[in-house]
XYZ file of C-alpha atoms in Angstrom:
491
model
C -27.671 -7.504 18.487
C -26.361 -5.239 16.066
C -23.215 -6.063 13.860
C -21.152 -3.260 15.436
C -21.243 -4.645 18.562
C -20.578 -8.717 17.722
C -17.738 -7.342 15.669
C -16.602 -5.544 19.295
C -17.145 -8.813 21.493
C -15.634 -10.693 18.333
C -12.164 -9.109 18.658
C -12.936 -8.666 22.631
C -12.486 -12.050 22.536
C -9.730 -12.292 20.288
C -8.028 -10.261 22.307
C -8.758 -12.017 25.616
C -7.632 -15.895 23.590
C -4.880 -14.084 22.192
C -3.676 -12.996 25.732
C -4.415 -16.362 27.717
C -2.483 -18.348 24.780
C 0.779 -15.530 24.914
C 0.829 -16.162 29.088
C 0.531 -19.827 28.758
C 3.271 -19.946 26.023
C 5.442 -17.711 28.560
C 4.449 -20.171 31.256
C 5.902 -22.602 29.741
C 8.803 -20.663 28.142
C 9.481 -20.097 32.053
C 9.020 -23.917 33.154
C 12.074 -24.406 30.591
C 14.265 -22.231 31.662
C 13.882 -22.811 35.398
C 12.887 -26.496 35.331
C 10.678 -25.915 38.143
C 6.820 -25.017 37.715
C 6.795 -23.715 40.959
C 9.622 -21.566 40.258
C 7.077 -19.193 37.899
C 6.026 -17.245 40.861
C 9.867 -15.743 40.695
C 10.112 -15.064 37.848
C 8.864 -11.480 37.416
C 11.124 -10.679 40.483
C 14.483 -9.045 39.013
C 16.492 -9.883 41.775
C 15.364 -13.545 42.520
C 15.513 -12.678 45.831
C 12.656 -15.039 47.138
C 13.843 -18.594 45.842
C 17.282 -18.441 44.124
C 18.259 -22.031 44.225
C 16.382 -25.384 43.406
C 15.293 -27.623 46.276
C 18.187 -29.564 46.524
C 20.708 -26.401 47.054
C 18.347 -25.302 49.609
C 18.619 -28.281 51.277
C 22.077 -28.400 51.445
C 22.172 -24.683 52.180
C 20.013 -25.424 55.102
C 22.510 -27.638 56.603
C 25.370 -25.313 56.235
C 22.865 -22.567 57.920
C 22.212 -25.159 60.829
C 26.318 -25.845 61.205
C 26.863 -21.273 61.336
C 24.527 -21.300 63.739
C 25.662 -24.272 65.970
C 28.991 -25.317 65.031
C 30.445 -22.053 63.012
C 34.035 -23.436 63.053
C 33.284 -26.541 61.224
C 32.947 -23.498 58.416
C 36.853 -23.537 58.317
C 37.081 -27.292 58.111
C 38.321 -27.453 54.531
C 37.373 -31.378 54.397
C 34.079 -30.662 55.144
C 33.331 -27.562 52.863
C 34.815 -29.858 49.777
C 31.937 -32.690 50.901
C 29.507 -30.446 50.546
C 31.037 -28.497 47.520
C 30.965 -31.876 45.839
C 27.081 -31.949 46.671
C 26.655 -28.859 45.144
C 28.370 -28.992 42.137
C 26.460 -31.591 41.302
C 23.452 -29.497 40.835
C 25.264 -26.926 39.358
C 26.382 -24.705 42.386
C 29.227 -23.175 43.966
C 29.895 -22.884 48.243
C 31.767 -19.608 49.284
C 32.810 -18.333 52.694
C 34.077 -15.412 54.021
C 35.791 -14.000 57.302
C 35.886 -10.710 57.673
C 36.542 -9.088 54.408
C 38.803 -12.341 53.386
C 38.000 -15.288 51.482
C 37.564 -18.810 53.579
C 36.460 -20.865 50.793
C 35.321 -20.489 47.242
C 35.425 -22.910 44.191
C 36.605 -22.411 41.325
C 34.106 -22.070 38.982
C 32.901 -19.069 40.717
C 36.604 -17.753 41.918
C 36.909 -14.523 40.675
C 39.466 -11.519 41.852
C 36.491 -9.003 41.779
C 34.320 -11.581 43.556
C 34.437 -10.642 47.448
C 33.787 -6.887 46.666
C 30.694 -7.586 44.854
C 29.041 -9.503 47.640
C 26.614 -7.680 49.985
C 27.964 -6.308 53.339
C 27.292 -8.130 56.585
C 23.464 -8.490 58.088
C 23.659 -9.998 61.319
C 19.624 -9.669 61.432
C 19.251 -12.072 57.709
C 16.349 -10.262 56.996
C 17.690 -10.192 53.106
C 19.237 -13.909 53.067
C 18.201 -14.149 48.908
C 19.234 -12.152 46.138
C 21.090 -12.538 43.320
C 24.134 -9.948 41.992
C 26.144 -9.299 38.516
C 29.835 -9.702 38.021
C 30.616 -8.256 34.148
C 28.642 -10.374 31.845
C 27.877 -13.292 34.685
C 24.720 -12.914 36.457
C 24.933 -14.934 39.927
C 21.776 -16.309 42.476
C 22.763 -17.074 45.769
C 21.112 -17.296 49.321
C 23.463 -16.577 51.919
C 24.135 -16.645 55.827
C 25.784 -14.269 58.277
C 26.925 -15.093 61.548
C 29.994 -14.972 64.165
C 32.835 -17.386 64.566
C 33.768 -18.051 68.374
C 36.559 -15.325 68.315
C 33.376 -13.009 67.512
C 34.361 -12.108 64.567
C 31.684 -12.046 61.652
C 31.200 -14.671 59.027
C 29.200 -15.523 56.114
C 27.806 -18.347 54.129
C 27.045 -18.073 50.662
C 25.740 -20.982 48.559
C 26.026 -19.612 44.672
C 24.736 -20.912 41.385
C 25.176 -18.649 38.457
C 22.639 -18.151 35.973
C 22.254 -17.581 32.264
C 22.424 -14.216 31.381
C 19.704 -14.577 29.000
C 17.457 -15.719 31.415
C 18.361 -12.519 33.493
C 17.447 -10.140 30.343
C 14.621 -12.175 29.727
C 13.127 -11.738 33.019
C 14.130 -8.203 33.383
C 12.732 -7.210 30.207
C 9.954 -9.506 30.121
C 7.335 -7.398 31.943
C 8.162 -5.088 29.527
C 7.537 -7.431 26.942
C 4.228 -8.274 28.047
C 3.465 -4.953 28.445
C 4.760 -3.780 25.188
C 2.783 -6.542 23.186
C -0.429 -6.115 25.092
C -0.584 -2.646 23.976
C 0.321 -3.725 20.442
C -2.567 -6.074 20.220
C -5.118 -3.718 21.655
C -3.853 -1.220 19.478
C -4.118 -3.905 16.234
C -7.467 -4.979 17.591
C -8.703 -1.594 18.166
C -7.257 -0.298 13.957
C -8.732 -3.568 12.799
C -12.074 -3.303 14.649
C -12.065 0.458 13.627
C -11.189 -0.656 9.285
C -13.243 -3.550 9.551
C -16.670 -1.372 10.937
C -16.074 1.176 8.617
C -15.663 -1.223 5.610
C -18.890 -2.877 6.539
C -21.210 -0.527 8.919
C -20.427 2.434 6.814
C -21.924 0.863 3.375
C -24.827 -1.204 5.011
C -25.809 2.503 7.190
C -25.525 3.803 3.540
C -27.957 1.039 1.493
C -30.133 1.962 4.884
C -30.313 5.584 4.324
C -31.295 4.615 0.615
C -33.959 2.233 1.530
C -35.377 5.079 3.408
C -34.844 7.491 0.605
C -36.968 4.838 -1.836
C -39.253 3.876 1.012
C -39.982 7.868 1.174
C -40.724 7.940 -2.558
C -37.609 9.817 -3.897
C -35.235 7.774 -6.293
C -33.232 10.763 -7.442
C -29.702 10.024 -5.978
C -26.984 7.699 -6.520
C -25.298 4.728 -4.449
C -21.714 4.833 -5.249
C -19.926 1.428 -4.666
C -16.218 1.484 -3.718
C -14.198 -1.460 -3.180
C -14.630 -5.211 -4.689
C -16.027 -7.303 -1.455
C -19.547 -8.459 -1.258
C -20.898 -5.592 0.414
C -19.468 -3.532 -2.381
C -21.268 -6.207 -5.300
C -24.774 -5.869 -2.608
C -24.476 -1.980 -2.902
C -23.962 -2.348 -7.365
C -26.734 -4.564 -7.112
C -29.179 -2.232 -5.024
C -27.961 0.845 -7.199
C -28.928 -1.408 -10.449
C -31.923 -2.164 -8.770
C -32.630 1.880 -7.868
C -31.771 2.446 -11.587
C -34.195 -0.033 -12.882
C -37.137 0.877 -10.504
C -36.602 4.271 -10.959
C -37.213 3.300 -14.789
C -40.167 1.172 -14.161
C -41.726 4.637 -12.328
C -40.991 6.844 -14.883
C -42.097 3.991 -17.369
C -45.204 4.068 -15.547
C -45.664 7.683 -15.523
C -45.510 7.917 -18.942
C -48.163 4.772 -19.272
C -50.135 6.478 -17.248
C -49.932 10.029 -19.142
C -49.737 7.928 -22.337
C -53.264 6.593 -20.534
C -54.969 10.146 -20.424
C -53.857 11.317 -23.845
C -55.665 8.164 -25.550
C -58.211 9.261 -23.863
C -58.252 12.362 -24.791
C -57.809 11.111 -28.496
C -60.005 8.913 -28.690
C -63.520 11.150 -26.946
C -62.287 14.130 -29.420
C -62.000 11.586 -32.534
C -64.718 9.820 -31.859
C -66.973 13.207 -30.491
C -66.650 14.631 -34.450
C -68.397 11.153 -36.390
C -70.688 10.882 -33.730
C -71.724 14.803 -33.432
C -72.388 14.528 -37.936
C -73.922 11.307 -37.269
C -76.425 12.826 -34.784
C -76.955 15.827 -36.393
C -77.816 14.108 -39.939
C -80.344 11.579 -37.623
C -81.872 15.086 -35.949
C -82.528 16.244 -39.631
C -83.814 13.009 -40.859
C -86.542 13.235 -37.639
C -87.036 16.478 -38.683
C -87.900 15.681 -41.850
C -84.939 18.092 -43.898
C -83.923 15.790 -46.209
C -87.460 16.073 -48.034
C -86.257 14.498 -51.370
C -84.585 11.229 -52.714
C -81.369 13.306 -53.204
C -80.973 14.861 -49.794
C -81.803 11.453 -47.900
C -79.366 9.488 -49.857
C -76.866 12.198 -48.591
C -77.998 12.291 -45.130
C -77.597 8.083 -44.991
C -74.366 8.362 -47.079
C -73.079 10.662 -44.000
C -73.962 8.411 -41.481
C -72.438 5.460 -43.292
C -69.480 6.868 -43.919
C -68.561 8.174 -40.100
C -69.987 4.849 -38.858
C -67.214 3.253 -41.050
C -64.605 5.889 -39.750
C -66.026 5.103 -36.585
C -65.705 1.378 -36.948
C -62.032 1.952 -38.607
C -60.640 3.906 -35.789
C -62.503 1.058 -33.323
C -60.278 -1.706 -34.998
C -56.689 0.287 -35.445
C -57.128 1.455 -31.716
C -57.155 -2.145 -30.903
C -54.671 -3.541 -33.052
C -51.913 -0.726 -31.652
C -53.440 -1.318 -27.934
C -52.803 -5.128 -29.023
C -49.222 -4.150 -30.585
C -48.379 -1.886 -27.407
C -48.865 -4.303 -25.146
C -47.024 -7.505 -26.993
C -50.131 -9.499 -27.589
C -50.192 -9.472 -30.751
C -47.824 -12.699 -32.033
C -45.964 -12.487 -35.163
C -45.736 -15.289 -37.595
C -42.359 -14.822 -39.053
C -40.676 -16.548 -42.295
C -37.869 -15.936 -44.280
C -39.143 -14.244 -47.338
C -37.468 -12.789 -50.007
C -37.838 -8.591 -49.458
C -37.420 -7.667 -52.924
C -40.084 -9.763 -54.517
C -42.533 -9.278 -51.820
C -41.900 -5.754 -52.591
C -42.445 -6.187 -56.354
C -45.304 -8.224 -56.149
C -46.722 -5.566 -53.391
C -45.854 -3.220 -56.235
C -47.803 -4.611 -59.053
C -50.976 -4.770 -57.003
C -51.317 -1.959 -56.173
C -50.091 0.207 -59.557
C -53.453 0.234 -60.969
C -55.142 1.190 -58.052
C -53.195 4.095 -57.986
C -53.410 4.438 -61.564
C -56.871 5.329 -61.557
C -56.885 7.987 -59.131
C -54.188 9.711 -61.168
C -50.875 8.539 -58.964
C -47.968 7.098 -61.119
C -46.465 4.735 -58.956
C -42.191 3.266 -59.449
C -40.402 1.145 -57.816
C -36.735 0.090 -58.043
C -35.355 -3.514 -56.134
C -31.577 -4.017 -55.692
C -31.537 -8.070 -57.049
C -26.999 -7.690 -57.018
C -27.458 -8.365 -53.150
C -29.580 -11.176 -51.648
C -32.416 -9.482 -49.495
C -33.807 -12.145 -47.328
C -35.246 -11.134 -44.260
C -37.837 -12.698 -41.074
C -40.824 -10.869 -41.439
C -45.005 -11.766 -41.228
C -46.187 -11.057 -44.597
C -49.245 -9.942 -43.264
C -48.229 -6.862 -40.536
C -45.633 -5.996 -43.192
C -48.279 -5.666 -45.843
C -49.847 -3.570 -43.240
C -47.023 -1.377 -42.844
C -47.048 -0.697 -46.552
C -50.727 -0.023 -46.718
C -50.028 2.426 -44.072
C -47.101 4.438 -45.126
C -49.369 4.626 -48.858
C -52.415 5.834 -47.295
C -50.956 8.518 -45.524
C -49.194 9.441 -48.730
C -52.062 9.290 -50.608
C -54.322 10.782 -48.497
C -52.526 14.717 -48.513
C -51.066 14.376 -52.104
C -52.701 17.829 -53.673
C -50.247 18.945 -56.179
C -50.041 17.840 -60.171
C -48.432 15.383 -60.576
C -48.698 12.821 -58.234
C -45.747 10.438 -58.077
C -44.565 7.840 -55.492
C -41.833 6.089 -55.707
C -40.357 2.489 -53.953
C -36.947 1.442 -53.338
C -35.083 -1.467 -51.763
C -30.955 -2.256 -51.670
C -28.758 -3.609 -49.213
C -27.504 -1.746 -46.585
C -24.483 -3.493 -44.745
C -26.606 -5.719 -42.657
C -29.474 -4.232 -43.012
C -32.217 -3.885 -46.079
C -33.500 -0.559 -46.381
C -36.881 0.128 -47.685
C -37.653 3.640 -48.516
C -40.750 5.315 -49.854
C -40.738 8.957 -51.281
C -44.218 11.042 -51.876
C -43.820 14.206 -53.755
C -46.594 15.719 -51.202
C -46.643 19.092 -49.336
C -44.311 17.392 -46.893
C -43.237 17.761 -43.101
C -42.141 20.660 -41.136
C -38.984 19.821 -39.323
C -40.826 20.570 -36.311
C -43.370 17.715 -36.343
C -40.935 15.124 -37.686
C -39.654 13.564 -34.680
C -43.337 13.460 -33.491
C -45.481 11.865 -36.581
C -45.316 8.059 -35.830
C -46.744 9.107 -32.587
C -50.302 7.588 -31.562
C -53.011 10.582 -33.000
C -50.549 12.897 -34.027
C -51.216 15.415 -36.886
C -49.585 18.145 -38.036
C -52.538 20.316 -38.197
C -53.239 22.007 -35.190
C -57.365 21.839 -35.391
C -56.628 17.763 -36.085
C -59.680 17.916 -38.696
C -60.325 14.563 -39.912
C -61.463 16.025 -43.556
C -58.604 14.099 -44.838
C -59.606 11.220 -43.486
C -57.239 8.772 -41.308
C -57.191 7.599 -37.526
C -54.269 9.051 -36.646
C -52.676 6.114 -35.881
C -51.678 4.841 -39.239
C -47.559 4.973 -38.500
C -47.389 4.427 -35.015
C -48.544 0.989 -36.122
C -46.075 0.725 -38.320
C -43.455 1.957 -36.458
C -44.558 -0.941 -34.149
C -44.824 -3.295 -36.301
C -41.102 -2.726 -37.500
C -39.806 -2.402 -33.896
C -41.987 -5.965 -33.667
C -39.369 -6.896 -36.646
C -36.094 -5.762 -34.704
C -36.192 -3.172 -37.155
C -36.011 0.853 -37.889
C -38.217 3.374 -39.271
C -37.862 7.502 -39.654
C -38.959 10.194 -42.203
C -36.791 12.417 -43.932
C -38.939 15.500 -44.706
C -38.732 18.904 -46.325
C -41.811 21.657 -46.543
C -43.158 21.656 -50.589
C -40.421 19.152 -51.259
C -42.281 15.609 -50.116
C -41.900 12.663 -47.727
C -39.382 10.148 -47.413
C -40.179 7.138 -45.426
C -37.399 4.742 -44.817
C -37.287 1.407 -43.124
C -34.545 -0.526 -42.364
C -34.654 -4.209 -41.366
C -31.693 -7.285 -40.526
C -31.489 -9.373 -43.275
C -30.881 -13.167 -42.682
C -27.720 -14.578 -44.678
C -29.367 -17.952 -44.785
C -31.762 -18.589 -47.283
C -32.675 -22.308 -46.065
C -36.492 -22.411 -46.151
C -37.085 -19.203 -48.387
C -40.928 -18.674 -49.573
């Protein structure tokens, strides 16, 4: 059963409780007024025309009816009318006769100038014996008799009890009452029915349409949420979840094309070292190399692309291992600018002796403790100085190292006075295989995939890294990473 239609029988219901409860509260708004449960079968009846008095006045009325009929002067005994006046006053009513167009008898609770000329003419026949009639503000029930005296003329028998005028507007408007408030509550049940579906059908026949739209394959459109009820939280919560699966697609798209580019890379890097390494074998069966001289140089050939080989083998799978978060890092709290110094000293010789003057500069005014792994950050370095190395053609070669404090953060930078960048290819270098050379010769040397370890590496240290390049003006590599202010445990 759908929700639309046990919200209908829902306030069908309502409506039908709501209506039994309002007629047994009149019920018994009627029983108080009339004192008489049986009475409620009147009470719609304007005129009160079928049961005016209680049981007791009817009795009484009864006998007067039997005396007209049989004994119609003992109307005009005044004695007698006062017994049974007596009788009726004490339930409340009043005993009136008329002769002719005169007044016999009347008490005086109910004597009234106007009173005569308000009661209804003469009907031998008493077909209409019940009724009740309005003098001014006094509304009156009675049940009355006609008949003749002896001297034939025509007489009449009223017995009179005069009601509450409320009770008179009450059961002359009450019908309308009823009516009135029935339509009232259909018409609430109907707007509420109406608000209430379209709060809630409306957004759940919306999240439908948009589990089609995702069960179809298409995630390019947006659930607006309006309002602050749970369906409203339930539709925030699907678009969140639209968002983030839309992300994990497009994450996986880009795996995937990430997928096919390695690839790629990886047959046309590996393709060149194995096409020199096949061709020096070919010559070597072929029996070229036909002195000392040339077969040292063949073998030296094959060594060295085996090693490029064998070096490309083992970065591939540290970044695949770095990629994927496999690769755990053993962090400490070391401090930056010695590690950087003592990186420094190591390696100035090295660099010494293939003509590279190498400076460095460490900021000591500021402490400079930060989590790292000595290890991948070594690596880092390494990196960054390789690359540098590796295209540094002009006279003279310098590279430089510096470290200060930068609010939070440490920043490392390292400046080559190389051919540098174009300002094209910067955004793109710490990109897996990228080279700025369009042919991607590996005559320099290098996998390719030198800084995107780094970069990864750094991200792996919830830090930054981005070069600041010019063409014939050199390379700038800086690195920032958080700094810890606690020193507790330093190494």
């Amino acid at each position: 059963m759908s929700i639309r239609v046990r919200l209908l029988l829902s306030y069908t219901c309502i409506l039908i409780v709501t209506i039994l409860l309002f007629l047994a509260a009149a019920l018994l708004f009627v029983v108080a007024i009339t004192g008489d449960v049986r009475s409620v079968k009147d009470f719609y009846n304007i005129h009160y025309s079928v049961n005016p008095l209680s049981e007791q006045e009817e009795t009484i009325f009864l006998d007067l009816k039997y005396l007209a009929k049989n004994e119609p002067n003992s109307l005009l005994d005044k004695k007698l009318l006062d017994e049974y006046n007596y009788k009726l006053r004490a339930v409340q009513a009043e005993l009136f006769i008329r002769k002719e167009d005169k007044q016999v008898y009347s008490s005086l609770s109910v004597k009234q100038p106007q009173l005569i000329s308000f009661l209804p003419d003469y009907e031998m026949e008493n077909n209409a014996i019940r009724s009740t009639l309005q003098i001014g503000d006094h509304f009156y029930g009675y049940a009355k008799f006609d008949f003749y005296f002896p001297d034939k003329t025509k007489g009449s028998m009223f017995v009179i009890r005069e009601r509450s005028p409320f009770a008179e507007v009450v059961r002359t408007l009450l019908p309308i009452i009823l009516g009135v408030l029935f339509i009232v509550l259909l018409l609430m049940n109907m707007l509420l029915y109406y608000l209430l579906t379209r709060s809630i059908i409306k957004p759940l026949d919306l999240l439908r349409k948009s589990t089609e739209r995702i069960k179809e394959g298409n995630l390019e459109f947006e659930l607006r949420a309006e309002g602050n009820d749970e369906i409203t939280r339930l539709s925030e919560a699907f678009e969140d979840m639209r968002i983030k699966l839309k992300q994990s697609v497009e994450k996986q798209l880009q795996y995937e094309q990430n997928r096919k580019e390695l690839i790629a890379n990886i047959t046309h890097d590996l393709k060149t070292p194995i096409t020199s390494i096949k061709a020096s074998i070919e010559g070597i069966r072929d029996g070229v190399p036909n002195t000392k001289l040339k077969m040292d140089r063949y073998v030296n050939t094959i060594l060295t692309k085996a090693d490029d080989m064998d070096q490309l083998i083992d970065e591939l799978f540290l970044y695949s291992k770095l990629d994927l978060k496999q690769l755990p890092f053993t962090f400490e709290a070391i401090s930056i600018g010695h590690f950087i110094e003592d990186y420094a000293e190591d390696l100035f010789y090295d660099l010494q002796d293939i003509g590279i003057e190498l400076k460095w500069s460490v900021d000591h005014t500021s402490p400079s403790v930060v989590l790292a792994d000595r290890d991948k950050l070594k690596r880092v370095l390494t990196n960054i100085m390789d690359n540098g190395v590796k295209y540094m053609v002009s006279e003279p070669k310098r590279i430089g190292i510096a470290l200060r404090v930068e609010n939070e953060f440490v920043r490392l930078s390292i400046q080559d006075n190389g051919p540098g960048i174009s300002e094209e290819a910067i955004p793109f270098i710490f990109e897996r295989f990228f080279r700025e050379d369009l042919s991607r010769s590996r005559q320099s040397g290098g996998s390719g995939l030198g800084l995107a370890i780094a970069k990864q590496i750094i991200e792996g240290h919830s830090g930054t890294i981005h070069a600041e390049s010019k063409l014939g003006a050199g390379t700038t590599i800086i690195i920032r990473l958080p700094f810890v202010k606690d020193t507790g445990g330093l190494t």
